């Protein structure tokens, strides 16, 4: 059919239906021509090829009258194929619209998706003339009604936040309470059994591993594996279709709405540092074919090759204004149209890299911080990448919280029994002020965790000393070498009751440490029920029971214990303060906001390399404004020693007494009033006490 094509507008990127037709706008600074390709409804047959008639700056655009929502399309970009100058245009390759919100079809691992001939002696310097359209997913013009804006949010304060990191399929696939058709889907994630579980744990925010559309790596497919984690993005505006349930795209919004109704925020783990196109040997799917030299950071003087600060083959050039716009537009889309409450930025150091290196005041961070839509959402950085000077813990702007891997390693080392670890534990318990207390940052900036998707689960930290990644088919060479783990006497599964008891106690001690620390606690899904990955510390390619949460793993009441820890933290403002504690004297009563003592009640000997027992007394910050809850005090006892011991308690104010609120050795957590001056603490245990008002003496 004949299409009436006019100039349209360059203002709004992507494809947008206006009631009379559809406007298309796509960025390319180096293309010489941009073709819009239309396809049949099933995406199999190309029915028309229209050259976009206008270029305004670096935006190619045009309006096609009569095109309605549901139209399947893609782009073919013309220009130089000259990899040694950084250009990889090949109009034989159909390209996904970077702004598409819907996909039609699937990507397949086929040589025709490569811009070069795979078997050529000159490798990527050669040119492949085959049409890639039969082997790639297409873009779809979306119905504006699918993406209404305006969402009511829980708005949980950072200091009241408990994050639960989860994988959509991994968490739901084996949950017997979820109807079978909904397991592994967005809808299944927000069913009543899941909401009840999260409520019991006191979770305030669920952090979802990548749900942007992603690809399975070719090398994994050849091994019969898939990219389970999803850190291989191809579409920054498109929910991953493999998690669609009966309601398709609408199921994602349903999930967010149900979480919000339950008072739970939704945080997305987003990957803007690299794409699924990989290095110079990877496929041409979208960005590479539209404008390789703009979308990616290329090696200076050798633009055939990519900067690989991400370890995945390429690095997105977020410093480029149009690429930065793409990322910011994507973030706004997920907030305004999909209702999410925040983002965890994978390899966030990459996003802050300028020509001179990492810059906390770089262009992307400045743009993000001043954006009125994004100013009110939670921002979390993974504060490292694999490039030079990539580890940047504590160096992000004040609006960010950061994953604190130093916290994870310190807690593991302490309970493992390493020398000198108690000294660092003291710093971690107070929110890692050495890293974060600057530029007006708050104690919640430290996202404290014991385990995350990348590494051992908490159960495996106590059951394995070595990684066991044979199922990944990489000769057990992948994953972290150093895990600060300890098998407690036997590697892997055992029926020895003493070893099992020791593992359970250590898990409880580590969990108690997490919930009794200043900062923002994050719990890995499944750790609350002793979930194991059989020693696999890099289950990125395991869409199998290895990486699916085992809902039958809890045989020791761990879920109830975690629920108690969470409730205890919520009940005590002294444990979730926004200000850092430095031992400042409170003007109202002359008491310090934090005190450290040994079991005899005297000053702690921090110089002892074998220090294994310590006590910390939390009071509300000397800098906090006066409030009724300023009287809250929590006294925490850590005993890593092999023997039980009596502990001298701080002298309570007149009319107050100490109450035991937490004991990691007790199967049933019942408050116990202490009438004397001492409390007995078991070996390898954590105990927490709080002050209660018992009235004037009789």
XYZ file of C-alpha atoms in Angstrom:
698
model
C 0.000 0.000 0.000
C 1.011 3.624 -0.401
C 1.875 5.529 2.770
C 1.597 9.256 3.232
C 4.869 10.257 4.857
C 5.544 13.718 6.226
C 8.373 15.285 8.180
C 6.909 14.626 11.607
C 8.718 15.790 14.731
C 12.151 15.118 16.264
C 11.042 16.083 19.771
C 9.882 12.734 21.115
C 12.111 9.714 20.563
C 10.746 6.346 19.506
C 7.446 5.515 17.814
C 4.325 7.296 19.090
C 0.789 7.038 17.783
C -1.115 10.343 17.761
C -4.533 9.182 16.584
C -3.861 9.941 12.934
C -0.695 7.972 12.414
C 2.655 7.284 14.026
C 5.671 9.541 14.443
C 9.113 7.941 14.339
C 12.321 9.489 15.648
C 15.689 7.789 16.028
C 19.190 9.064 16.789
C 22.243 8.585 14.584
C 25.040 11.090 14.174
C 26.947 9.170 11.478
C 24.286 7.485 9.316
C 23.757 8.743 5.769
C 20.192 7.412 5.453
C 17.647 5.782 7.773
C 15.039 3.325 6.520
C 11.879 2.462 8.443
C 10.882 -1.128 7.667
C 7.284 -2.268 8.225
C 6.326 -5.905 8.729
C 3.258 -8.105 8.667
C 1.462 -8.596 11.970
C 3.305 -11.830 12.650
C 6.643 -10.096 12.070
C 7.693 -12.560 9.364
C 7.324 -10.539 6.177
C 8.700 -7.102 5.387
C 5.858 -5.216 3.703
C 7.304 -1.750 3.175
C 10.549 0.202 3.407
C 10.281 3.952 3.943
C 13.195 6.361 4.153
C 12.704 8.781 7.028
C 12.383 12.112 5.240
C 13.950 14.519 7.717
C 17.039 14.921 9.836
C 17.083 17.574 12.557
C 20.500 17.657 14.130
C 21.251 13.992 14.722
C 17.598 12.905 14.956
C 16.073 11.188 11.926
C 12.296 11.470 11.895
C 9.081 11.118 9.939
C 5.331 10.706 10.397
C 3.445 7.918 8.634
C -0.284 8.532 8.371
C -2.640 5.670 9.126
C -0.151 3.523 11.042
C -1.848 2.249 14.173
C -0.715 0.639 17.434
C 0.440 -2.932 16.881
C 2.413 -2.071 13.753
C 5.594 -4.167 13.626
C 8.716 -2.337 12.458
C 12.487 -1.986 12.574
C 15.236 0.227 11.154
C 18.003 -0.204 8.604
C 20.761 2.377 8.901
C 22.956 3.253 5.934
C 26.497 4.504 6.277
C 30.119 3.447 6.217
C 31.136 -0.050 7.214
C 34.613 0.825 8.424
C 35.380 -0.836 11.776
C 38.861 0.610 11.917
C 37.238 4.050 12.104
C 34.579 2.843 14.544
C 31.693 2.605 12.046
C 29.721 -0.616 11.548
C 26.735 0.362 9.403
C 25.201 -2.535 7.498
C 21.747 -1.900 6.051
C 21.204 -5.638 5.666
C 20.760 -5.863 9.418
C 17.349 -5.035 10.862
C 17.734 -2.912 13.978
C 15.583 -2.703 17.071
C 14.311 0.759 17.996
C 16.158 1.637 21.249
C 12.923 3.227 22.495
C 10.550 0.378 21.695
C 8.263 -0.690 24.534
C 7.085 -3.931 22.957
C 8.791 -6.775 21.092
C 7.518 -9.109 18.385
C 9.295 -12.398 17.893
C 12.608 -13.508 19.318
C 16.301 -13.100 18.739
C 18.081 -16.241 17.586
C 21.776 -17.033 17.627
C 22.309 -17.012 13.860
C 25.347 -15.870 11.824
C 23.121 -13.540 9.804
C 22.820 -11.267 12.851
C 26.537 -10.524 12.558
C 27.614 -7.516 10.524
C 30.572 -9.497 9.205
C 31.204 -12.983 7.823
C 31.876 -15.223 10.780
C 34.301 -17.469 8.923
C 36.217 -14.749 7.079
C 39.956 -14.578 7.652
C 39.650 -10.849 8.279
C 36.963 -11.484 10.936
C 34.933 -8.349 11.715
C 36.654 -6.360 8.948
C 34.657 -8.405 6.447
C 31.059 -7.580 5.463
C 28.015 -9.865 5.621
C 25.236 -9.156 3.076
C 22.569 -11.478 4.534
C 19.269 -10.089 5.803
C 19.033 -10.536 9.573
C 15.285 -9.821 9.775
C 14.187 -13.485 10.035
C 16.407 -13.955 13.075
C 15.710 -10.915 15.242
C 12.867 -9.523 17.308
C 11.064 -6.504 15.915
C 9.802 -3.307 17.479
C 6.069 -2.692 17.901
C 4.171 0.593 17.918
C 2.584 0.653 21.354
C -0.931 1.636 22.325
C -0.661 4.795 24.473
C -3.430 3.419 26.712
C -1.051 0.666 27.879
C 1.180 3.189 29.622
C -0.812 5.664 31.702
C 1.162 7.944 33.985
C 0.604 8.800 37.616
C 1.112 6.253 40.389
C 0.605 6.474 44.160
C 3.723 5.244 45.941
C 4.470 3.925 49.428
C 7.277 6.493 49.838
C 9.077 4.538 52.575
C 11.818 6.534 54.301
C 15.307 5.189 53.718
C 15.891 4.563 57.414
C 12.770 2.349 57.522
C 13.734 0.343 54.450
C 14.385 -3.391 54.303
C 15.357 -4.528 50.796
C 14.691 -8.040 49.507
C 16.717 -8.916 46.389
C 14.900 -11.406 44.182
C 14.689 -12.924 40.716
C 11.200 -13.036 39.198
C 11.389 -16.689 38.190
C 13.910 -17.831 40.772
C 11.708 -16.756 43.663
C 8.397 -18.043 42.353
C 9.147 -21.151 40.284
C 9.045 -23.610 43.199
C 6.633 -21.812 45.529
C 3.815 -24.343 46.070
C 1.398 -21.604 47.133
C 1.479 -19.895 43.730
C -0.840 -21.289 41.024
C 1.247 -23.207 38.503
C 0.392 -20.944 35.506
C 1.674 -17.920 37.424
C 4.998 -19.337 38.613
C 7.925 -17.599 36.988
C 5.830 -14.542 36.050
C 5.371 -10.958 37.152
C 1.844 -11.785 38.280
C 3.086 -14.723 40.336
C 5.522 -12.495 42.176
C 2.667 -10.461 43.665
C 0.243 -13.245 44.536
C -1.168 -13.437 48.034
C 1.228 -16.172 49.273
C 4.209 -14.060 48.230
C 2.803 -10.889 49.783
C 2.094 -12.727 53.032
C 5.658 -14.020 53.101
C 7.160 -10.566 52.471
C 4.869 -8.986 55.068
C 5.936 -11.534 57.654
C 9.567 -10.639 56.981
C 8.828 -6.916 57.188
C 10.133 -6.294 53.667
C 9.526 -2.714 52.535
C 11.109 -2.919 49.060
C 11.623 -5.770 46.618
C 14.648 -5.312 44.382
C 14.169 -7.241 41.139
C 17.077 -8.571 39.162
C 17.006 -7.351 35.528
C 13.581 -7.197 33.912
C 14.625 -5.125 30.903
C 14.472 -7.256 27.747
C 17.679 -9.273 27.481
C 19.310 -11.959 25.353
C 20.736 -15.391 25.991
C 24.434 -15.327 25.122
C 25.401 -17.421 22.120
C 28.153 -19.240 23.999
C 25.626 -20.274 26.673
C 23.110 -21.532 24.134
C 25.814 -23.695 22.588
C 26.288 -25.310 26.016
C 22.576 -25.865 26.492
C 22.408 -23.061 29.092
C 20.746 -19.645 29.218
C 21.409 -16.231 30.719
C 19.267 -16.651 33.835
C 20.240 -13.471 35.681
C 19.507 -11.174 32.729
C 22.500 -8.822 32.791
C 22.552 -8.729 28.983
C 20.151 -5.953 28.030
C 18.861 -5.288 24.540
C 15.829 -3.073 25.291
C 15.856 -0.354 27.936
C 12.087 0.313 27.720
C 10.818 -3.231 27.292
C 9.808 -5.614 30.092
C 11.387 -9.033 29.526
C 8.679 -11.140 27.805
C 9.823 -14.474 29.262
C 8.250 -13.404 32.583
C 4.885 -12.507 31.057
C 1.897 -14.288 32.533
C -1.688 -14.471 31.277
C -2.021 -10.656 31.087
C 1.225 -10.083 29.238
C 2.621 -6.571 29.569
C -0.277 -5.509 31.794
C 0.873 -8.120 34.284
C 3.918 -6.018 35.119
C 1.812 -3.019 36.056
C -0.551 -5.306 37.976
C 2.425 -6.584 39.954
C 3.612 -3.085 40.826
C 0.108 -2.021 41.811
C -0.329 -5.008 44.121
C 3.027 -4.401 45.752
C 2.139 -0.758 46.328
C -1.225 -1.687 47.826
C 0.704 -3.925 50.212
C 3.043 -1.044 51.120
C 6.028 -2.553 49.302
C 8.199 -0.544 46.929
C 9.590 -1.949 43.682
C 13.242 -1.315 42.822
C 14.703 -2.456 39.497
C 18.256 -3.661 38.961
C 19.119 -1.845 35.719
C 21.988 -2.427 33.302
C 22.933 0.714 31.407
C 26.679 0.046 31.420
C 26.761 -2.420 28.520
C 24.461 -4.109 26.013
C 23.920 -7.587 24.601
C 25.815 -6.729 21.410
C 29.147 -7.615 23.048
C 32.556 -6.831 21.569
C 33.590 -6.504 17.908
C 32.649 -10.143 17.339
C 29.096 -9.707 18.596
C 25.830 -9.336 16.678
C 24.405 -6.156 15.159
C 20.987 -5.833 16.778
C 20.372 -2.154 17.525
C 22.892 0.343 18.891
C 25.888 -0.981 16.934
C 24.070 -0.677 13.641
C 22.471 2.688 14.391
C 25.674 4.485 15.384
C 28.447 2.362 16.862
C 30.817 5.290 17.375
C 28.282 7.233 19.437
C 26.607 4.540 21.540
C 29.808 2.826 22.680
C 33.126 3.864 24.140
C 35.850 2.813 21.703
C 39.564 2.449 22.348
C 41.414 5.669 21.674
C 43.493 5.256 18.523
C 42.025 1.768 17.921
C 38.281 2.364 17.400
C 37.795 -1.094 15.933
C 37.824 -2.294 19.531
C 35.670 -1.464 22.545
C 36.542 -0.156 25.973
C 35.672 -3.060 28.242
C 35.311 -1.553 31.713
C 32.336 -3.853 32.262
C 34.009 -7.177 31.499
C 31.241 -8.009 29.028
C 32.818 -6.841 25.775
C 31.505 -3.292 25.438
C 30.809 -0.160 27.459
C 27.896 2.180 26.809
C 29.021 5.754 26.177
C 26.723 7.447 28.692
C 28.829 10.626 28.430
C 27.388 11.187 24.929
C 24.389 13.551 25.258
C 22.025 11.473 23.121
C 22.981 8.244 24.878
C 22.569 9.962 28.239
C 19.142 11.120 27.082
C 18.249 7.519 26.213
C 19.136 6.337 29.717
C 17.296 9.183 31.441
C 14.243 8.709 29.217
C 14.277 5.023 30.113
C 14.430 5.752 33.848
C 11.566 8.230 33.583
C 9.513 5.705 31.625
C 9.827 3.067 34.344
C 8.903 5.583 37.032
C 6.078 7.423 35.288
C 4.541 4.671 33.166
C 5.396 1.463 35.005
C 5.248 2.790 38.549
C 8.597 1.630 39.938
C 10.077 3.290 43.018
C 13.809 3.151 42.459
C 16.811 1.675 40.704
C 19.931 -0.275 41.546
C 22.549 0.623 38.922
C 24.675 -2.323 37.881
C 28.388 -1.409 37.633
C 27.490 2.188 38.406
C 31.088 3.388 38.218
C 30.821 3.006 34.443
C 27.974 5.533 34.353
C 30.187 8.111 36.040
C 33.169 7.757 33.722
C 34.214 10.869 31.829
C 37.282 11.375 29.628
C 39.410 11.872 32.740
C 37.960 8.867 34.587
C 35.279 8.428 37.229
C 33.650 11.713 38.264
C 31.033 11.874 41.067
C 30.027 15.222 39.586
C 29.944 13.912 36.044
C 27.288 14.719 33.504
C 25.091 11.671 34.051
C 24.952 12.074 37.813
C 24.263 15.790 37.525
C 21.447 15.185 35.049
C 19.974 12.400 37.171
C 20.035 14.417 40.397
C 18.269 17.455 38.980
C 15.580 15.564 37.100
C 12.184 16.375 38.704
C 10.763 12.926 37.913
C 13.729 10.995 39.301
C 14.492 13.208 42.279
C 12.098 11.374 44.570
C 12.999 7.761 43.794
C 15.506 5.511 45.516
C 18.907 5.353 43.817
C 21.393 2.586 44.621
C 24.849 2.218 43.115
C 26.887 -0.906 42.677
C 30.036 1.131 43.314
C 32.509 -0.633 41.073
C 33.291 -1.800 37.555
C 36.241 -3.651 36.024
C 37.984 -0.642 34.528
C 41.011 1.216 35.941
C 40.244 2.727 39.341
C 36.836 1.092 39.206
C 36.269 0.448 42.923
C 34.524 3.575 44.271
C 32.756 2.590 47.479
C 31.533 5.707 49.266
C 32.249 8.104 46.400
C 28.822 8.503 44.836
C 26.630 11.616 45.189
C 24.656 12.054 48.438
C 21.362 11.015 46.827
C 22.697 7.492 46.324
C 22.852 4.522 48.620
C 25.549 1.985 47.720
C 25.988 -1.762 47.896
C 28.613 -2.250 50.606
C 30.608 -5.381 49.797
C 33.064 -4.453 52.550
C 30.223 -5.014 55.015
C 29.537 -8.472 53.562
C 33.185 -9.525 53.709
C 33.742 -8.166 57.211
C 30.771 -9.966 58.753
C 31.776 -13.214 57.077
C 35.377 -12.853 58.252
C 34.347 -12.081 61.819
C 32.077 -15.087 62.240
C 34.589 -17.271 60.448
C 37.040 -16.356 63.211
C 39.671 -14.325 61.373
C 42.077 -12.175 63.360
C 41.686 -8.373 63.209
C 38.124 -8.707 61.904
C 36.433 -7.388 65.082
C 38.000 -3.972 64.571
C 36.530 -3.628 61.118
C 33.229 -5.058 62.307
C 32.959 -2.116 64.671
C 33.126 0.269 61.726
C 30.575 -1.711 59.728
C 28.101 -1.820 62.613
C 28.028 1.979 62.572
C 27.165 2.315 58.897
C 30.736 2.410 57.545
C 31.096 6.084 58.415
C 34.687 6.070 57.171
C 33.412 5.571 53.643
C 30.078 7.370 53.735
C 30.095 10.179 56.322
C 30.838 13.099 54.019
C 28.980 15.690 51.959
C 25.870 15.418 54.123
C 25.353 11.725 53.413
C 23.253 9.674 55.824
C 23.826 6.342 57.531
C 21.327 4.653 55.217
C 23.820 5.201 52.377
C 25.421 1.869 53.263
C 23.344 -0.988 51.872
C 24.457 -3.822 54.129
C 24.157 -7.395 52.925
C 25.460 -10.844 53.774
C 24.828 -12.383 50.356
C 23.540 -11.270 46.973
C 22.733 -12.942 43.682
C 26.438 -12.862 42.773
C 28.184 -15.292 45.113
C 27.286 -17.882 47.726
C 23.908 -17.854 49.396
C 24.039 -17.431 53.171
C 23.490 -21.158 53.673
C 26.375 -21.940 51.336
C 28.659 -19.474 53.146
C 28.382 -21.844 56.115
C 28.513 -25.117 54.139
C 31.215 -24.670 51.491
C 34.807 -23.480 51.570
C 35.283 -23.852 47.807
C 33.024 -22.946 44.899
C 31.312 -25.813 43.073
C 30.381 -24.397 39.670
C 30.798 -27.484 37.495
C 27.228 -27.137 36.194
C 28.258 -23.877 34.492
C 30.539 -25.901 32.172
C 33.498 -23.561 32.657
C 35.766 -26.075 34.412
C 34.882 -24.498 37.767
C 36.974 -21.451 36.853
C 34.164 -18.895 36.974
C 32.839 -17.048 40.012
C 34.654 -15.462 42.939
C 37.813 -17.146 44.194
C 37.599 -15.643 47.669
C 34.276 -15.987 49.469
C 35.312 -15.724 53.155
C 33.233 -18.846 53.673
C 33.671 -21.791 56.025
C 32.072 -25.232 55.765
C 32.071 -25.713 59.547
C 33.857 -29.043 59.247
C 32.486 -30.844 56.179
C 32.281 -29.636 52.587
C 28.653 -29.590 51.454
C 25.726 -31.675 52.699
C 26.096 -33.621 55.922
C 23.962 -35.451 58.473
C 26.327 -34.678 61.352
C 24.045 -32.993 63.926
C 26.903 -30.991 65.485
C 27.953 -29.504 62.152
C 24.361 -28.756 61.175
C 23.799 -27.029 64.519
C 26.931 -24.953 64.067
C 25.872 -23.892 60.570
C 22.425 -22.885 61.794
C 23.928 -20.888 64.653
C 26.333 -19.089 62.344
C 23.555 -18.176 59.920
C 21.532 -16.780 62.814
C 24.521 -14.829 64.119
C 25.198 -13.283 60.724
C 21.551 -12.407 60.192
C 21.375 -10.850 63.648
C 24.482 -8.808 62.855
C 22.797 -7.533 59.691
C 19.631 -6.382 61.430
C 21.534 -4.871 64.359
C 23.751 -2.680 62.163
C 23.230 0.934 61.198
C 22.542 1.326 57.492
C 20.045 -0.220 55.091
C 19.728 -4.013 55.393
C 19.318 -6.095 52.245
C 18.267 -9.737 52.346
C 18.855 -12.154 49.477
C 15.685 -14.038 48.611
C 15.872 -17.502 50.117
C 18.424 -16.693 52.801
C 15.549 -16.448 55.267
C 14.896 -20.158 54.755
C 18.362 -21.630 54.342
C 18.235 -21.844 50.545
C 21.314 -23.451 48.966
C 22.739 -23.403 45.435
C 24.808 -26.521 46.157
C 27.943 -24.447 46.379
C 27.499 -22.675 43.028
C 28.614 -19.085 43.574
C 27.950 -17.888 40.024
C 24.543 -19.273 39.047
C 24.088 -16.719 36.255
C 23.389 -19.426 33.675
C 21.321 -21.806 35.814
C 17.626 -21.645 34.980
C 17.215 -24.740 37.114
C 16.649 -25.827 40.716
C 20.242 -24.735 41.378
C 19.141 -21.087 41.185
C 15.446 -21.448 42.027
C 14.597 -20.789 45.663
C 13.796 -24.001 47.537
C 10.713 -23.221 49.599
C 11.122 -26.470 51.554
C 14.651 -25.681 52.735
C 13.718 -24.234 56.136
C 13.869 -27.031 58.693
C 15.033 -24.945 61.646
C 12.530 -22.106 61.946
C 14.829 -19.613 60.230
C 11.931 -17.730 58.607
C 10.410 -17.034 61.997
C 13.776 -15.908 63.329
C 14.271 -13.447 60.467
C 10.741 -12.142 60.987
C 11.609 -11.527 64.650
C 14.836 -9.733 63.703
C 12.940 -7.485 61.319
C 10.256 -6.690 63.907
C 12.934 -5.974 66.524
C 14.656 -3.516 64.190
C 11.361 -1.785 63.372
C 10.564 -1.446 67.082
C 13.842 0.298 67.918
C 14.701 3.637 66.321
C 18.194 3.348 67.787
C 18.916 0.612 65.219
C 17.799 2.527 62.131
C 19.165 6.003 62.450
C 19.765 8.372 59.579
C 22.684 10.096 61.306
C 26.077 8.534 61.893
C 27.046 7.765 65.475
C 30.458 8.978 66.602
C 30.156 8.861 70.382
C 28.865 12.416 70.580
C 27.531 13.629 73.928
C 23.791 14.280 73.979
C 23.078 17.701 75.516
C 19.861 16.544 77.167
C 21.380 13.823 79.364
C 25.164 13.915 78.888
C 25.211 10.342 77.524
C 27.095 9.311 74.415
C 25.135 8.163 71.387
C 27.309 5.052 71.057
C 29.565 3.260 73.523
C 31.856 0.237 73.174
C 32.696 -1.984 76.145
C 34.040 -5.449 76.863
C 32.220 -8.139 78.822
C 33.483 -6.657 82.094
C 31.912 -3.311 81.262
C 35.266 -1.580 80.740
C 36.774 0.088 77.693
C 37.231 -2.260 74.758
C 40.802 -3.156 73.812
C 40.660 -2.493 70.094
C 44.372 -3.323 69.751
C 43.829 -7.003 70.484
C 44.213 -8.835 67.129
C 42.247 -11.785 68.474
C 39.361 -9.707 69.788
C 36.292 -11.922 69.504
C 33.855 -10.539 72.081
C 32.514 -7.018 72.140
C 29.471 -5.005 73.154
C 27.955 -1.904 71.617
C 25.359 0.370 73.192
C 23.260 2.309 70.701
C 21.436 5.467 71.724
C 19.770 7.980 69.459
C 22.203 10.390 67.856
C 23.452 13.427 69.724
C 22.605 15.402 66.579
C 19.043 14.131 66.230
C 16.220 16.499 67.117
C 14.413 15.836 70.380
C 11.688 13.227 70.078
C 9.859 10.766 72.262
C 11.820 7.837 70.880
C 15.157 9.354 71.891
C 14.959 7.280 75.069
C 15.387 4.116 73.015
C 18.623 2.275 73.830
C 19.797 -1.095 72.529
C 22.728 -3.036 73.989
C 24.173 -5.661 71.651
C 26.556 -8.429 72.696
C 28.678 -10.336 70.182
C 30.353 -13.458 71.524
C 32.382 -15.354 68.963
C 34.322 -17.217 71.647
C 33.970 -20.959 72.189
C 32.876 -20.500 75.801
C 29.830 -18.831 77.389
C 30.504 -15.808 79.570
C 28.765 -13.363 81.930
C 28.407 -9.803 80.668
C 28.195 -6.725 82.891
C 25.259 -4.584 81.779
C 25.386 -0.791 81.565
C 23.713 0.858 84.522
C 20.164 1.738 83.396
C 18.521 5.067 84.292
C 16.431 5.048 87.455
C 13.104 3.317 86.887
C 14.382 1.437 83.814
C 15.577 -2.142 83.354
C 17.142 -4.190 80.615
C 15.017 -6.629 78.660
C 16.469 -9.382 76.442
C 14.808 -8.983 73.059
C 16.986 -11.234 70.940
C 19.113 -14.331 71.540
C 20.455 -16.298 68.587
C 20.684 -19.462 70.710
C 16.993 -19.495 71.614
C 14.491 -21.392 69.500
C 11.656 -19.238 70.814
C 12.278 -15.519 71.090
C 10.505 -14.368 74.223
C 11.323 -11.110 76.058
C 13.111 -11.680 79.348
C 13.455 -8.974 82.015
C 16.886 -8.756 83.655
C 16.751 -7.806 87.311
C 20.453 -8.063 88.109
C 23.599 -6.419 86.808
C 24.773 -9.288 84.592
C 23.487 -11.454 81.775
C 24.890 -14.812 80.696
C 25.715 -15.144 77.004
C 26.274 -18.478 75.301
C 29.269 -19.214 73.090
C 29.063 -18.211 69.426
C 26.013 -16.072 70.012
C 24.495 -12.635 69.615
C 22.226 -11.109 72.219
C 20.391 -7.788 72.094
C 18.770 -6.033 75.062
C 16.692 -2.891 75.260
C 15.605 -0.573 78.042
C 12.057 -0.738 79.369
C 10.389 1.697 81.736
C 9.437 -0.211 84.872
C 8.220 2.879 86.741
C 9.522 4.370 89.979
C 10.957 1.930 92.550
C 8.364 0.565 95.001
